[in-house]
Amino acid sequence: MAEQVRAIRTRQAILSAAAKIFEERGYQASTISEILTVAGVTKGALYFHFQSKEDLALGVLNAQNQNLPLPERASKLQEIVDIVMLHTYRLQTDPMVRAGVRLTMDQRAEGLDRSGPFRNWAVPVSERLDKAQLQGELLPHVDPAETADVIVGAYAGIQSMSQALTDYRDLVVRVSALLRHLLPSIAQSSVLASLHLGESRAAEVYHEALLLAQEREAAGALS
Amino acid sequence: MAEQVRAIRTRQAILSAAAKIFEERGYQASTISEILTVAGVTKGALYFHFQSKEDLALGVLNAQNQNLPLPERASKLQEIVDIVMLHTYRLQTDPMVRAGVRLTMDQRAEGLDRSGPFRNWAVPVSERLDKAQLQGELLPHVDPAETADVIVGAYAGIQSMSQALTDYRDLVVRVSALLRHLLPSIAQSSVLASLHLGESRAAEVYHEALLLAQEREAAGALS
């Protein structure tokens, strides 16, 4: 068990070092030896966890998907808003999420398959749109797969613009504006009127998710 | 006059070389000496036109803004759609536009002010939204500056997603979907019904713009 904990910590140290180096140099210019130096682990330990630079980058890309648990809502559209808001909060505060997003947006990272994060984000959005459609939340013409791609793609650009203009200081404001522009073409007006899209939603959802994670951990420890 | 033509050609050769190197290596890792080699010009010629690597990158960033002329339309919202569609066509076909967009989206290009292109794109969109508002095309709650930023930011992400998933092959389809999702929260429904948002619009607008540019050039040569 102690060994397992140590392995998880080593893996985490390597991923943090990789995130830092990819962030500084970009994917192309980064080398495994730099990552080794920053992580302070042996070559053997690194190759035990990751087989290549691409493998390391995929590890960083996946770290942004380790979502905190979100409570279920009656409205599946609200769940989508909450996923977006939670990611927004984490993007402003968590270096690993930030590094994953930057790698995703690195349009020159040849040899690295960046399609994963776009697809991974589109899936939970698309699934909730399917449920929203079944329970009558959506306007009749909506194609859940198409709409999910529009939400994910548009969000990717809004965060990039916010980073370029204000280093993410205005991210929540911009995300809230995006949602107000997209949802009227997706939601039935009665549903639209009840959605929480405001700027305060990001921090609210984050704290709710943290509490839920702690509750689940406590329940797990007792069982 | 011959000297002026030569200077314009030299500047163009340097910019093309810079676009190629930035595209291959990213902003951080690119060097002026590599750009010199590819451009095949002297150091003196390069520094006559551009004082630094940042200056070169700004030149590439600005190249994407040299828009072809677009005919005026009665509907200012249609003009916005056409700006977006023309850019989409050029992004699929013009290496310099592509390089400018990638530099804009390079979230690790420290020391390079990437805010310019986002602002430069938002200005013509915002101006047309102002006019659209004056002539009653917009829904009452629309804030032109906010909406312009949403359109520009969302577009930036849609193109990035299209590049990651299909190397821009599905760009027109995705852009058309984005516009169909954004415009219902912006336009009066009577205006909305008359807008051309379809996928064929990109090539149509491009050819119209080319014709207009040729006409203007011919008129200039005659005067």
PDB file of C-alpha atoms in Angstrom, chain A:
ATOM      1  CA  MET A   1       0.000   0.000   0.000  1.00  0.00           C
ATOM      2  CA  ALA A   2       2.820   2.436   0.958  1.00  0.00           C
ATOM      3  CA  GLU A   3       4.464   1.532  -2.323  1.00  0.00           C
ATOM      4  CA  GLN A   4       1.270   2.315  -4.230  1.00  0.00           C
ATOM      5  CA  VAL A   5       1.042   5.729  -2.560  1.00  0.00           C
ATOM      6  CA  ARG A   6       4.669   6.391  -3.461  1.00  0.00           C
ATOM      7  CA  ALA A   7       4.033   5.421  -7.096  1.00  0.00           C
ATOM      8  CA  ILE A   8       1.051   7.783  -7.297  1.00  0.00           C
ATOM      9  CA  ARG A   9       3.143  10.606  -5.838  1.00  0.00           C
ATOM     10  CA  THR A  10       6.002   9.956  -8.271  1.00  0.00           C
ATOM     11  CA  ARG A  11       3.595   9.948 -11.183  1.00  0.00           C
ATOM     12  CA  GLN A  12       2.108  13.236  -9.945  1.00  0.00           C
ATOM     13  CA  ALA A  13       5.575  14.823  -9.567  1.00  0.00           C
ATOM     14  CA  ILE A  14       6.490  13.800 -13.116  1.00  0.00           C
ATOM     15  CA  LEU A  15       3.212  15.169 -14.514  1.00  0.00           C
ATOM     16  CA  SER A  16       3.649  18.481 -12.667  1.00  0.00           C
ATOM     17  CA  ALA A  17       7.186  18.799 -14.020  1.00  0.00           C
ATOM     18  CA  ALA A  18       5.998  17.945 -17.538  1.00  0.00           C
ATOM     19  CA  ALA A  19       3.185  20.518 -17.264  1.00  0.00           C
ATOM     20  CA  LYS A  20       5.720  23.161 -16.214  1.00  0.00           C
ATOM     21  CA  ILE A  21       8.170  22.394 -19.056  1.00  0.00           C
ATOM     22  CA  PHE A  22       5.456  22.123 -21.750  1.00  0.00           C
ATOM     23  CA  GLU A  23       4.050  25.433 -20.497  1.00  0.00           C
ATOM     24  CA  GLU A  24       7.461  27.137 -20.688  1.00  0.00           C
ATOM     25  CA  ARG A  25       8.806  25.720 -23.924  1.00  0.00           C
ATOM     26  CA  GLY A  26       5.855  24.340 -25.824  1.00  0.00           C
ATOM     27  CA  TYR A  27       5.499  20.726 -26.836  1.00  0.00           C
ATOM     28  CA  GLN A  28       7.980  20.746 -29.746  1.00  0.00           C
ATOM     29  CA  ALA A  29      10.925  22.255 -27.866  1.00  0.00           C
ATOM     30  CA  SER A  30      10.470  20.300 -24.613  1.00  0.00           C
ATOM     31  CA  THR A  31      12.798  17.403 -23.817  1.00  0.00           C
ATOM     32  CA  ILE A  32      12.437  14.454 -21.471  1.00  0.00           C
ATOM     33  CA  SER A  33      15.786  15.261 -19.836  1.00  0.00           C
ATOM     34  CA  GLU A  34      14.528  18.703 -18.754  1.00  0.00           C
ATOM     35  CA  ILE A  35      11.400  17.094 -17.318  1.00  0.00           C
ATOM     36  CA  LEU A  36      13.601  14.587 -15.435  1.00  0.00           C
ATOM     37  CA  THR A  37      15.645  17.409 -13.891  1.00  0.00           C
ATOM     38  CA  VAL A  38      12.594  19.345 -12.710  1.00  0.00           C
ATOM     39  CA  ALA A  39      10.785  16.234 -11.425  1.00  0.00           C
ATOM     40  CA  GLY A  40      13.863  15.051  -9.524  1.00  0.00           C
ATOM     41  CA  VAL A  41      13.193  11.395 -10.328  1.00  0.00           C
ATOM     42  CA  THR A  42      15.325   8.743 -12.017  1.00  0.00           C
ATOM     43  CA  LYS A  43      15.075   7.948 -15.708  1.00  0.00           C
ATOM     44  CA  GLY A  44      13.857   4.475 -14.723  1.00  0.00           C
ATOM     45  CA  ALA A  45      11.021   5.899 -12.630  1.00  0.00           C
ATOM     46  CA  LEU A  46       9.930   8.192 -15.452  1.00  0.00           C
ATOM     47  CA  TYR A  47       9.919   5.447 -18.067  1.00  0.00           C
ATOM     48  CA  PHE A  48       8.042   3.161 -15.672  1.00  0.00           C
ATOM     49  CA  HIS A  49       5.122   5.617 -15.786  1.00  0.00           C
ATOM     50  CA  PHE A  50       5.473   7.207 -19.243  1.00  0.00           C
ATOM     51  CA  GLN A  51       6.975   5.711 -22.362  1.00  0.00           C
ATOM     52  CA  SER A  52       7.564   8.866 -24.416  1.00  0.00           C
ATOM     53  CA  LYS A  53       7.222  12.634 -24.583  1.00  0.00           C
ATOM     54  CA  GLU A  54       3.861  12.143 -26.299  1.00  0.00           C
ATOM     55  CA  ASP A  55       2.773   9.891 -23.446  1.00  0.00           C
ATOM     56  CA  LEU A  56       3.707  12.625 -20.951  1.00  0.00           C
ATOM     57  CA  ALA A  57       1.749  15.216 -22.918  1.00  0.00           C
ATOM     58  CA  LEU A  58      -1.298  12.939 -23.026  1.00  0.00           C
ATOM     59  CA  GLY A  59      -0.994  12.587 -19.227  1.00  0.00           C
ATOM     60  CA  VAL A  60      -1.091  16.365 -18.838  1.00  0.00           C
ATOM     61  CA  LEU A  61      -3.973  16.635 -21.321  1.00  0.00           C
ATOM     62  CA  ASN A  62      -5.976  14.039 -19.374  1.00  0.00           C
ATOM     63  CA  ALA A  63      -5.378  15.745 -16.026  1.00  0.00           C
ATOM     64  CA  GLN A  64      -7.821  18.515 -17.032  1.00  0.00           C
ATOM     65  CA  ASN A  65     -10.554  15.916 -17.411  1.00  0.00           C
ATOM     66  CA  GLN A  66     -10.356  14.629 -13.847  1.00  0.00           C
ATOM     67  CA  ASN A  67     -13.503  16.480 -13.013  1.00  0.00           C
ATOM     68  CA  LEU A  68     -14.667  17.080  -9.528  1.00  0.00           C
ATOM     69  CA  PRO A  69     -18.070  15.436  -8.994  1.00  0.00           C
ATOM     70  CA  LEU A  70     -21.057  17.633  -9.722  1.00  0.00           C
ATOM     71  CA  PRO A  71     -24.464  17.135  -8.115  1.00  0.00           C
ATOM     72  CA  GLU A  72     -27.260  16.087 -10.447  1.00  0.00           C
ATOM     73  CA  ARG A  73     -29.772  18.787 -11.358  1.00  0.00           C
ATOM     74  CA  ALA A  74     -33.344  18.510 -12.557  1.00  0.00           C
ATOM     75  CA  SER A  75     -32.304  20.552 -15.604  1.00  0.00           C
ATOM     76  CA  LYS A  76     -29.654  18.877 -17.754  1.00  0.00           C
ATOM     77  CA  LEU A  77     -28.908  22.243 -19.374  1.00  0.00           C
ATOM     78  CA  GLN A  78     -28.019  23.575 -15.918  1.00  0.00           C
ATOM     79  CA  GLU A  79     -25.627  20.630 -15.550  1.00  0.00           C
ATOM     80  CA  ILE A  80     -23.910  21.705 -18.790  1.00  0.00           C
ATOM     81  CA  VAL A  81     -23.665  25.289 -17.550  1.00  0.00           C
ATOM     82  CA  ASP A  82     -22.191  23.952 -14.302  1.00  0.00           C
ATOM     83  CA  ILE A  83     -19.576  21.802 -16.084  1.00  0.00           C
ATOM     84  CA  VAL A  84     -18.510  24.897 -18.037  1.00  0.00           C
ATOM     85  CA  MET A  85     -18.460  27.089 -14.937  1.00  0.00           C
ATOM     86  CA  LEU A  86     -16.505  24.554 -12.880  1.00  0.00           C
ATOM     87  CA  HIS A  87     -13.882  24.253 -15.617  1.00  0.00           C
ATOM     88  CA  THR A  88     -13.711  28.061 -15.765  1.00  0.00           C
ATOM     89  CA  TYR A  89     -13.016  28.268 -12.051  1.00  0.00           C
ATOM     90  CA  ARG A  90     -10.344  25.564 -12.234  1.00  0.00           C
ATOM     91  CA  LEU A  91      -8.719  27.151 -15.287  1.00  0.00           C
ATOM     92  CA  GLN A  92      -8.261  30.350 -13.306  1.00  0.00           C
ATOM     93  CA  THR A  93      -6.822  28.568 -10.270  1.00  0.00           C
ATOM     94  CA  ASP A  94      -5.226  25.179 -11.116  1.00  0.00           C
ATOM     95  CA  PRO A  95      -1.819  25.163 -12.935  1.00  0.00           C
ATOM     96  CA  MET A  96      -2.338  21.588 -14.205  1.00  0.00           C
ATOM     97  CA  VAL A  97      -5.701  22.427 -15.816  1.00  0.00           C
ATOM     98  CA  ARG A  98      -4.099  25.514 -17.340  1.00  0.00           C
ATOM     99  CA  ALA A  99      -1.193  23.497 -18.784  1.00  0.00           C
ATOM    100  CA  GLY A 100      -3.612  20.935 -20.234  1.00  0.00           C
ATOM    101  CA  VAL A 101      -5.667  23.638 -21.922  1.00  0.00           C
ATOM    102  CA  ARG A 102      -2.571  25.287 -23.396  1.00  0.00           C
ATOM    103  CA  LEU A 103      -1.351  21.986 -24.824  1.00  0.00           C
ATOM    104  CA  THR A 104      -4.815  21.422 -26.285  1.00  0.00           C
ATOM    105  CA  MET A 105      -4.632  24.824 -27.961  1.00  0.00           C
ATOM    106  CA  ASP A 106      -1.024  24.404 -29.191  1.00  0.00           C
ATOM    107  CA  GLN A 107      -1.713  24.442 -32.926  1.00  0.00           C
ATOM    108  CA  ARG A 108       1.907  23.670 -33.759  1.00  0.00           C
ATOM    109  CA  ALA A 109       2.258  20.548 -31.596  1.00  0.00           C
ATOM    110  CA  GLU A 110       2.816  18.178 -34.476  1.00  0.00           C
ATOM    111  CA  GLY A 111       2.819  14.484 -33.653  1.00  0.00           C
ATOM    112  CA  LEU A 112       0.634  15.120 -30.617  1.00  0.00           C
ATOM    113  CA  ASP A 113      -2.987  14.132 -31.052  1.00  0.00           C
ATOM    114  CA  ARG A 114      -4.841  17.161 -29.629  1.00  0.00           C
ATOM    115  CA  SER A 115      -8.228  15.861 -30.713  1.00  0.00           C
ATOM    116  CA  GLY A 116      -8.698  13.923 -27.448  1.00  0.00           C
ATOM    117  CA  PRO A 117      -9.514  16.850 -25.150  1.00  0.00           C
ATOM    118  CA  PHE A 118     -11.960  18.359 -27.652  1.00  0.00           C
ATOM    119  CA  ARG A 119     -13.699  14.983 -27.967  1.00  0.00           C
ATOM    120  CA  ASN A 120     -13.505  14.310 -24.206  1.00  0.00           C
ATOM    121  CA  TRP A 121     -15.216  17.608 -23.507  1.00  0.00           C
ATOM    122  CA  ALA A 122     -17.840  17.141 -26.180  1.00  0.00           C
ATOM    123  CA  VAL A 123     -18.957  13.728 -24.833  1.00  0.00           C
ATOM    124  CA  PRO A 124     -20.351  14.767 -21.399  1.00  0.00           C
ATOM    125  CA  VAL A 125     -21.962  17.837 -22.984  1.00  0.00           C
ATOM    126  CA  SER A 126     -23.525  15.778 -25.755  1.00  0.00           C
ATOM    127  CA  GLU A 127     -24.820  13.131 -23.304  1.00  0.00           C
ATOM    128  CA  ARG A 128     -26.534  15.790 -21.197  1.00  0.00           C
ATOM    129  CA  LEU A 129     -28.030  17.392 -24.311  1.00  0.00           C
ATOM    130  CA  ASP A 130     -29.486  13.983 -25.228  1.00  0.00           C
ATOM    131  CA  LYS A 131     -31.137  13.764 -21.800  1.00  0.00           C
ATOM    132  CA  ALA A 132     -32.264  17.397 -21.998  1.00  0.00           C
ATOM    133  CA  GLN A 133     -33.877  16.602 -25.338  1.00  0.00           C
ATOM    134  CA  LEU A 134     -35.712  13.594 -23.898  1.00  0.00           C
ATOM    135  CA  GLN A 135     -37.182  15.648 -21.068  1.00  0.00           C
ATOM    136  CA  GLY A 136     -38.244  18.481 -23.387  1.00  0.00           C
ATOM    137  CA  GLU A 137     -35.690  21.155 -22.437  1.00  0.00           C
ATOM    138  CA  LEU A 138     -34.467  21.779 -25.988  1.00  0.00           C
ATOM    139  CA  LEU A 139     -35.886  23.623 -28.964  1.00  0.00           C
ATOM    140  CA  PRO A 140     -37.113  21.153 -31.589  1.00  0.00           C
ATOM    141  CA  HIS A 141     -34.378  21.685 -34.211  1.00  0.00           C
ATOM    142  CA  VAL A 142     -31.387  21.079 -31.888  1.00  0.00           C
ATOM    143  CA  ASP A 143     -28.907  18.354 -32.922  1.00  0.00           C
ATOM    144  CA  PRO A 144     -27.192  17.420 -29.623  1.00  0.00           C
ATOM    145  CA  ALA A 145     -23.876  16.326 -31.196  1.00  0.00           C
ATOM    146  CA  GLU A 146     -23.597  19.497 -33.300  1.00  0.00           C
ATOM    147  CA  THR A 147     -24.533  21.764 -30.405  1.00  0.00           C
ATOM    148  CA  ALA A 148     -22.042  20.043 -28.083  1.00  0.00           C
ATOM    149  CA  ASP A 149     -19.247  20.729 -30.591  1.00  0.00           C
ATOM    150  CA  VAL A 150     -20.274  24.380 -30.895  1.00  0.00           C
ATOM    151  CA  ILE A 151     -20.243  24.818 -27.097  1.00  0.00           C
ATOM    152  CA  VAL A 152     -16.844  23.126 -26.669  1.00  0.00           C
ATOM    153  CA  GLY A 153     -15.210  24.884 -29.634  1.00  0.00           C
ATOM    154  CA  ALA A 154     -16.574  28.308 -28.739  1.00  0.00           C
ATOM    155  CA  TYR A 155     -15.492  27.885 -25.111  1.00  0.00           C
ATOM    156  CA  ALA A 156     -11.942  27.010 -26.232  1.00  0.00           C
ATOM    157  CA  GLY A 157     -11.706  30.307 -28.103  1.00  0.00           C
ATOM    158  CA  ILE A 158     -13.267  32.427 -25.368  1.00  0.00           C
ATOM    159  CA  GLN A 159     -10.688  31.171 -22.848  1.00  0.00           C
ATOM    160  CA  SER A 160      -7.869  31.849 -25.346  1.00  0.00           C
ATOM    161  CA  MET A 161      -9.088  35.405 -25.943  1.00  0.00           C
ATOM    162  CA  SER A 162      -9.410  36.000 -22.197  1.00  0.00           C
ATOM    163  CA  GLN A 163      -5.864  34.748 -21.657  1.00  0.00           C
ATOM    164  CA  ALA A 164      -4.465  36.981 -24.430  1.00  0.00           C
ATOM    165  CA  LEU A 165      -6.297  40.109 -23.275  1.00  0.00           C
ATOM    166  CA  THR A 166      -6.315  39.854 -19.462  1.00  0.00           C
ATOM    167  CA  ASP A 167      -4.449  36.665 -18.434  1.00  0.00           C
ATOM    168  CA  TYR A 168      -7.831  35.116 -17.480  1.00  0.00           C
ATOM    169  CA  ARG A 169      -8.933  37.927 -15.150  1.00  0.00           C
ATOM    170  CA  ASP A 170     -12.121  38.459 -17.186  1.00  0.00           C
ATOM    171  CA  LEU A 171     -12.697  34.770 -17.977  1.00  0.00           C
ATOM    172  CA  VAL A 172     -15.894  34.361 -15.934  1.00  0.00           C
ATOM    173  CA  VAL A 173     -17.434  37.500 -17.460  1.00  0.00           C
ATOM    174  CA  ARG A 174     -16.652  36.299 -20.992  1.00  0.00           C
ATOM    175  CA  VAL A 175     -17.919  32.757 -20.331  1.00  0.00           C
ATOM    176  CA  SER A 176     -21.147  34.093 -18.893  1.00  0.00           C
ATOM    177  CA  ALA A 177     -21.604  36.270 -22.008  1.00  0.00           C
ATOM    178  CA  LEU A 178     -20.945  33.259 -24.269  1.00  0.00           C
ATOM    179  CA  LEU A 179     -23.597  31.192 -22.485  1.00  0.00           C
ATOM    180  CA  ARG A 180     -26.119  34.033 -22.750  1.00  0.00           C
ATOM    181  CA  HIS A 181     -25.450  34.133 -26.502  1.00  0.00           C
ATOM    182  CA  LEU A 182     -25.631  30.372 -27.115  1.00  0.00           C
ATOM    183  CA  LEU A 183     -28.435  29.141 -24.898  1.00  0.00           C
ATOM    184  CA  PRO A 184     -31.340  31.068 -26.473  1.00  0.00           C
ATOM    185  CA  SER A 185     -30.890  29.023 -29.652  1.00  0.00           C
ATOM    186  CA  ILE A 186     -30.823  25.759 -27.666  1.00  0.00           C
ATOM    187  CA  ALA A 187     -33.236  25.978 -24.717  1.00  0.00           C
ATOM    188  CA  GLN A 188     -37.013  26.262 -24.486  1.00  0.00           C
ATOM    189  CA  SER A 189     -37.722  29.747 -23.140  1.00  0.00           C
ATOM    190  CA  SER A 190     -39.265  28.447 -19.896  1.00  0.00           C
ATOM    191  CA  VAL A 191     -36.057  26.486 -19.172  1.00  0.00           C
ATOM    192  CA  LEU A 192     -33.873  29.409 -20.242  1.00  0.00           C
ATOM    193  CA  ALA A 193     -35.525  31.674 -17.697  1.00  0.00           C
ATOM    194  CA  SER A 194     -34.626  29.341 -14.832  1.00  0.00           C
ATOM    195  CA  LEU A 195     -30.951  28.764 -15.650  1.00  0.00           C
ATOM    196  CA  HIS A 196     -28.209  30.217 -13.448  1.00  0.00           C
ATOM    197  CA  LEU A 197     -25.680  31.687 -15.898  1.00  0.00           C
ATOM    198  CA  GLY A 198     -24.355  34.567 -13.827  1.00  0.00           C
ATOM    199  CA  GLU A 199     -20.729  35.226 -13.040  1.00  0.00           C
ATOM    200  CA  SER A 200     -21.046  34.090  -9.419  1.00  0.00           C
ATOM    201  CA  ARG A 201     -21.982  30.599 -10.592  1.00  0.00           C
ATOM    202  CA  ALA A 202     -18.326  29.542 -11.174  1.00  0.00           C
ATOM    203  CA  ALA A 203     -17.230  29.875  -7.538  1.00  0.00           C
ATOM    204  CA  GLU A 204     -20.555  28.487  -6.235  1.00  0.00           C
ATOM    205  CA  VAL A 205     -20.285  25.328  -8.331  1.00  0.00           C
ATOM    206  CA  TYR A 206     -16.636  24.832  -7.378  1.00  0.00           C
ATOM    207  CA  HIS A 207     -17.365  24.946  -3.659  1.00  0.00           C
ATOM    208  CA  GLU A 208     -20.361  22.661  -4.064  1.00  0.00           C
ATOM    209  CA  ALA A 209     -18.163  20.171  -5.955  1.00  0.00           C
ATOM    210  CA  LEU A 210     -15.445  20.323  -3.283  1.00  0.00           C
ATOM    211  CA  LEU A 211     -17.986  19.591  -0.542  1.00  0.00           C
ATOM    212  CA  LEU A 212     -19.424  16.691  -2.513  1.00  0.00           C
ATOM    213  CA  ALA A 213     -15.932  15.250  -3.073  1.00  0.00           C
ATOM    214  CA  GLN A 214     -15.188  15.477   0.666  1.00  0.00           C
ATOM    215  CA  GLU A 215     -18.509  13.845   1.588  1.00  0.00           C
ATOM    216  CA  ARG A 216     -17.855  10.979  -0.831  1.00  0.00           C
ATOM    217  CA  GLU A 217     -14.333  10.526   0.546  1.00  0.00           C
ATOM    218  CA  ALA A 218     -15.655  10.441   4.129  1.00  0.00           C
ATOM    219  CA  ALA A 219     -18.343   7.921   3.130  1.00  0.00           C
ATOM    220  CA  GLY A 220     -15.665   5.809   1.447  1.00  0.00           C
ATOM    221  CA  ALA A 221     -13.461   5.882   4.578  1.00  0.00           C
ATOM    222  CA  LEU A 222     -16.381   4.730   6.760  1.00  0.00           C
ATOM    223  CA  SER A 223     -17.465   1.880   4.530  1.00  0.00           C
TER     224      SER A 223
END
